[in-house]
């Protein structure tokens, strides 16, 4: 479908009155770009709000303030834009508020440009000698000893191409005893680790996420891999009301969350008592290892890839 992208450059002061005008015109969905929001993000409230900011995001510290919205390319489009221009001209003549340039830039776009573009970069990937991750829309001919995980991550995290996910899969492959182990996947995202664990032979898997979207996506992916009998997906938080215990707990979160949640992990372990954690930048490895050891674990193995590491520990 074709759309017109409309971007209005203004000031921080201009955002509220301008969004009111847009809403009065029936335009309810818009994106606000404001360097102040980035500043707020940088001054994080909790240590675990974020752990890693890509260099490319630093450009947001200097972006000009703007409001962007999209109109589907219909007959009413021209009249809406004309109406909007008139309202902007009125604002320009006001000196009560500094609205800045109020420049209005329009550009035609196709939703195919953004909706499915990322899919081009997600190809079948061999994570270990045995395990291949295959996006649902790609073809892959597997060999007899390969295990193929079918994934459509949708809006959830977990294509398997991120080093933290593939490191967890490598450790699961190392430690899962087929037909013996129960696995608890904390923060299942797309369900990829739960599915990998089941395909590696786990007796049963419980996948948990606090995000309802991740729960829906995980359930879909579990069905896609015909694993509904082995993998149960629930919405939940490791720290609140979850009673299940497993031989292996796997949690691919982020360093600060791993450190906080590690205290709750022993209460969810039994039997083999293995805890695999990732989402950890190598620069935080020492700190996380210390926190995990403080919870009664000893380290079994640490894998690294790029800037990331995954830790396997045992009580
Ligand atoms: N396991 C996937 C996704 C990891 S992303 C993979 O390895 O690729 C981390 C996920 O953890 C997110 O989906 C987030 O919603 C979830 N999460 C964060 N804190 C959590 C908590 N306390 N309990 C359960 N899930 C949590």
CSV table of N, CA and C and ligand atoms in Angstrom, one decimal, residues 48 155-162 164-166 168-169 185-194 208-215 218 234-240 242 250-254 257 261 278-279, ligand 1:
chain,number,residue,atom,x,y,z
A,48,UNK,N,18.8,-1.4,34.9
A,48,UNK,CA,18.5,-2.4,33.8
A,48,UNK,C,17.7,-1.9,32.7
A,155,UNK,N,7.0,-9.6,16.1
A,155,UNK,CA,7.4,-8.4,16.9
A,155,UNK,C,8.3,-8.8,18.1
A,156,UNK,N,8.6,-10.1,18.3
A,156,UNK,CA,9.4,-10.5,19.5
A,156,UNK,C,10.9,-10.6,19.1
A,157,UNK,N,11.7,-10.5,20.2
A,157,UNK,CA,13.2,-10.7,20.0
A,157,UNK,C,13.5,-12.2,19.9
A,158,UNK,N,14.4,-12.4,18.9
A,158,UNK,CA,14.9,-13.8,18.9
A,158,UNK,C,14.9,-14.4,17.5
A,159,UNK,N,15.7,-13.9,16.6
A,159,UNK,CA,15.8,-14.6,15.3
A,159,UNK,C,16.9,-15.7,15.4
A,160,UNK,N,17.7,-15.6,16.4
A,160,UNK,CA,18.7,-16.6,16.6
A,160,UNK,C,20.0,-16.2,16.0
A,161,UNK,N,19.9,-15.0,15.2
A,161,UNK,CA,21.2,-14.6,14.6
A,161,UNK,C,22.0,-13.7,15.6
A,162,UNK,N,21.3,-13.2,16.6
A,162,UNK,CA,22.1,-12.4,17.6
A,162,UNK,C,23.0,-13.4,18.4
A,164,UNK,N,24.0,-13.5,21.4
A,164,UNK,CA,23.5,-14.0,22.7
A,164,UNK,C,22.6,-15.2,22.6
A,165,UNK,N,21.7,-15.2,21.5
A,165,UNK,CA,20.8,-16.3,21.3
A,165,UNK,C,21.6,-17.6,20.9
A,166,UNK,N,22.5,-17.4,19.9
A,166,UNK,CA,23.2,-18.5,19.4
A,166,UNK,C,24.2,-19.1,20.5
A,168,UNK,N,23.5,-19.1,23.7
A,168,UNK,CA,22.7,-19.9,24.6
A,168,UNK,C,22.3,-21.3,24.0
A,169,UNK,N,22.1,-21.3,22.6
A,169,UNK,CA,21.8,-22.6,22.0
A,169,UNK,C,23.0,-23.5,22.1
A,185,UNK,N,12.8,-21.6,30.3
A,185,UNK,CA,13.3,-20.5,29.4
A,185,UNK,C,12.7,-19.2,29.9
A,186,UNK,N,13.5,-18.4,30.6
A,186,UNK,CA,13.0,-17.2,31.2
A,186,UNK,C,13.2,-16.0,30.2
A,187,UNK,N,12.2,-15.4,29.7
A,187,UNK,CA,12.3,-14.4,28.7
A,187,UNK,C,12.4,-15.0,27.4
A,188,UNK,N,11.3,-15.7,27.0
A,188,UNK,CA,11.4,-16.6,25.8
A,188,UNK,C,11.4,-15.8,24.5
A,189,UNK,N,10.9,-14.5,24.5
A,189,UNK,CA,10.9,-13.7,23.2
A,189,UNK,C,10.1,-14.5,22.1
A,190,UNK,N,10.8,-14.8,21.0
A,190,UNK,CA,10.2,-15.5,19.9
A,190,UNK,C,10.0,-17.0,20.2
A,191,UNK,N,10.5,-17.5,21.4
A,191,UNK,CA,10.4,-18.9,21.7
A,191,UNK,C,11.6,-19.7,21.2
A,192,UNK,N,12.5,-19.1,20.7
A,192,UNK,CA,13.6,-19.8,20.0
A,192,UNK,C,14.4,-20.7,20.9
A,193,UNK,N,14.7,-20.3,22.1
A,193,UNK,CA,15.5,-21.2,23.0
A,193,UNK,C,14.7,-22.4,23.5
A,194,UNK,N,13.4,-22.1,23.8
A,194,UNK,CA,12.5,-23.2,24.2
A,194,UNK,C,12.4,-24.2,23.1
A,208,UNK,N,8.6,-18.7,29.5
A,208,UNK,CA,7.9,-17.6,30.2
A,208,UNK,C,8.4,-16.3,29.7
A,209,UNK,N,7.4,-15.4,29.6
A,209,UNK,CA,7.8,-14.0,29.2
A,209,UNK,C,6.9,-13.0,29.9
A,210,UNK,N,7.4,-11.9,30.2
A,210,UNK,CA,6.5,-10.9,30.8
A,210,UNK,C,5.7,-10.1,29.7
A,211,UNK,N,6.2,-10.2,28.5
A,211,UNK,CA,5.5,-9.5,27.4
A,211,UNK,C,4.5,-10.4,26.7
A,212,UNK,N,3.2,-9.9,26.7
A,212,UNK,CA,2.2,-10.8,26.1
A,212,UNK,C,2.4,-11.0,24.6
A,213,UNK,N,3.0,-10.0,23.9
A,213,UNK,CA,3.3,-10.2,22.5
A,213,UNK,C,4.3,-11.4,22.3
A,214,UNK,N,5.3,-11.4,23.2
A,214,UNK,CA,6.3,-12.5,23.1
A,214,UNK,C,5.6,-13.9,23.3
A,215,UNK,N,4.6,-13.9,24.3
A,215,UNK,CA,3.9,-15.1,24.6
A,215,UNK,C,3.2,-15.6,23.3
A,218,UNK,N,5.6,-16.8,20.7
A,218,UNK,CA,6.3,-18.1,21.1
A,218,UNK,C,5.3,-19.2,20.8
A,234,UNK,N,3.9,-19.6,28.9
A,234,UNK,CA,3.0,-18.8,29.8
A,234,UNK,C,3.5,-17.4,29.9
A,235,UNK,N,2.6,-16.5,30.2
A,235,UNK,CA,3.0,-15.1,30.5
A,235,UNK,C,3.3,-15.1,32.0
A,236,UNK,N,4.5,-14.5,32.4
A,236,UNK,CA,4.8,-14.5,33.8
A,236,UNK,C,6.2,-13.9,34.0
A,237,UNK,N,6.5,-13.7,35.3
A,237,UNK,CA,7.7,-13.1,35.7
A,237,UNK,C,8.4,-14.1,36.6
A,238,UNK,N,9.7,-14.3,36.4
A,238,UNK,CA,10.4,-15.3,37.2
A,238,UNK,C,10.3,-15.0,38.7
A,239,UNK,N,10.2,-13.7,39.0
A,239,UNK,CA,10.3,-13.3,40.4
A,239,UNK,C,8.9,-13.3,41.1
A,240,UNK,N,7.9,-13.5,40.3
A,240,UNK,CA,6.5,-13.4,40.9
A,240,UNK,C,5.7,-14.6,40.6
A,242,UNK,N,6.0,-17.7,40.2
A,242,UNK,CA,6.3,-18.9,39.3
A,242,UNK,C,6.8,-20.0,40.2
A,250,UNK,N,17.4,-21.3,31.5
A,250,UNK,CA,18.1,-20.5,30.5
A,250,UNK,C,17.5,-19.1,30.5
A,251,UNK,N,18.3,-18.0,30.6
A,251,UNK,CA,17.8,-16.7,30.6
A,251,UNK,C,18.7,-15.8,29.8
A,252,UNK,N,18.2,-15.4,28.6
A,252,UNK,CA,18.9,-14.5,27.7
A,252,UNK,C,18.3,-13.1,27.9
A,253,UNK,N,18.8,-12.4,28.9
A,253,UNK,CA,18.2,-11.1,29.2
A,253,UNK,C,19.2,-10.0,28.9
A,254,UNK,N,19.7,-9.3,29.9
A,254,UNK,CA,20.8,-8.4,29.8
A,254,UNK,C,21.5,-8.3,31.2
A,257,UNK,N,19.8,-7.2,34.4
A,257,UNK,CA,18.6,-8.1,34.7
A,257,UNK,C,19.1,-9.4,35.2
A,261,UNK,N,17.9,-11.1,38.6
A,261,UNK,CA,17.1,-12.3,38.6
A,261,UNK,C,17.8,-13.6,39.1
A,278,UNK,N,22.6,-15.1,29.5
A,278,UNK,CA,23.3,-14.4,28.4
A,278,UNK,C,22.7,-13.0,28.3
A,279,UNK,N,23.0,-12.3,27.2
A,279,UNK,CA,22.6,-10.9,27.0
A,279,UNK,C,23.6,-10.1,27.7
B,1,LIG,N1,15.0,-15.9,24.6
B,1,LIG,C1,15.0,-15.1,23.4
B,1,LIG,C2,14.6,-13.7,23.6
B,1,LIG,C3,15.5,-12.9,24.6
B,1,LIG,S1,14.9,-11.1,24.7
B,1,LIG,C4,16.4,-15.2,22.7
B,1,LIG,O1,17.3,-15.7,23.3
B,1,LIG,O2,16.6,-14.7,21.6
B,1,LIG,C5,14.5,-11.0,26.4
B,1,LIG,C6,13.1,-11.3,26.8
B,1,LIG,O3,13.0,-11.3,28.2
B,1,LIG,C7,12.1,-10.3,26.3
B,1,LIG,O4,11.1,-10.9,25.5
B,1,LIG,C8,11.5,-9.7,27.6
B,1,LIG,O5,10.1,-9.4,27.5
B,1,LIG,C9,11.7,-10.8,28.6
B,1,LIG,N2,11.8,-10.5,30.0
B,1,LIG,C10,12.4,-9.5,30.6
B,1,LIG,N3,12.4,-9.5,32.0
B,1,LIG,C11,11.7,-10.7,32.3
B,1,LIG,C12,11.2,-11.3,33.5
B,1,LIG,N4,11.5,-10.7,34.7
B,1,LIG,N5,10.6,-12.5,33.4
B,1,LIG,C13,10.3,-13.0,32.2
B,1,LIG,N6,10.6,-12.5,31.0
B,1,LIG,C14,11.3,-11.3,31.0
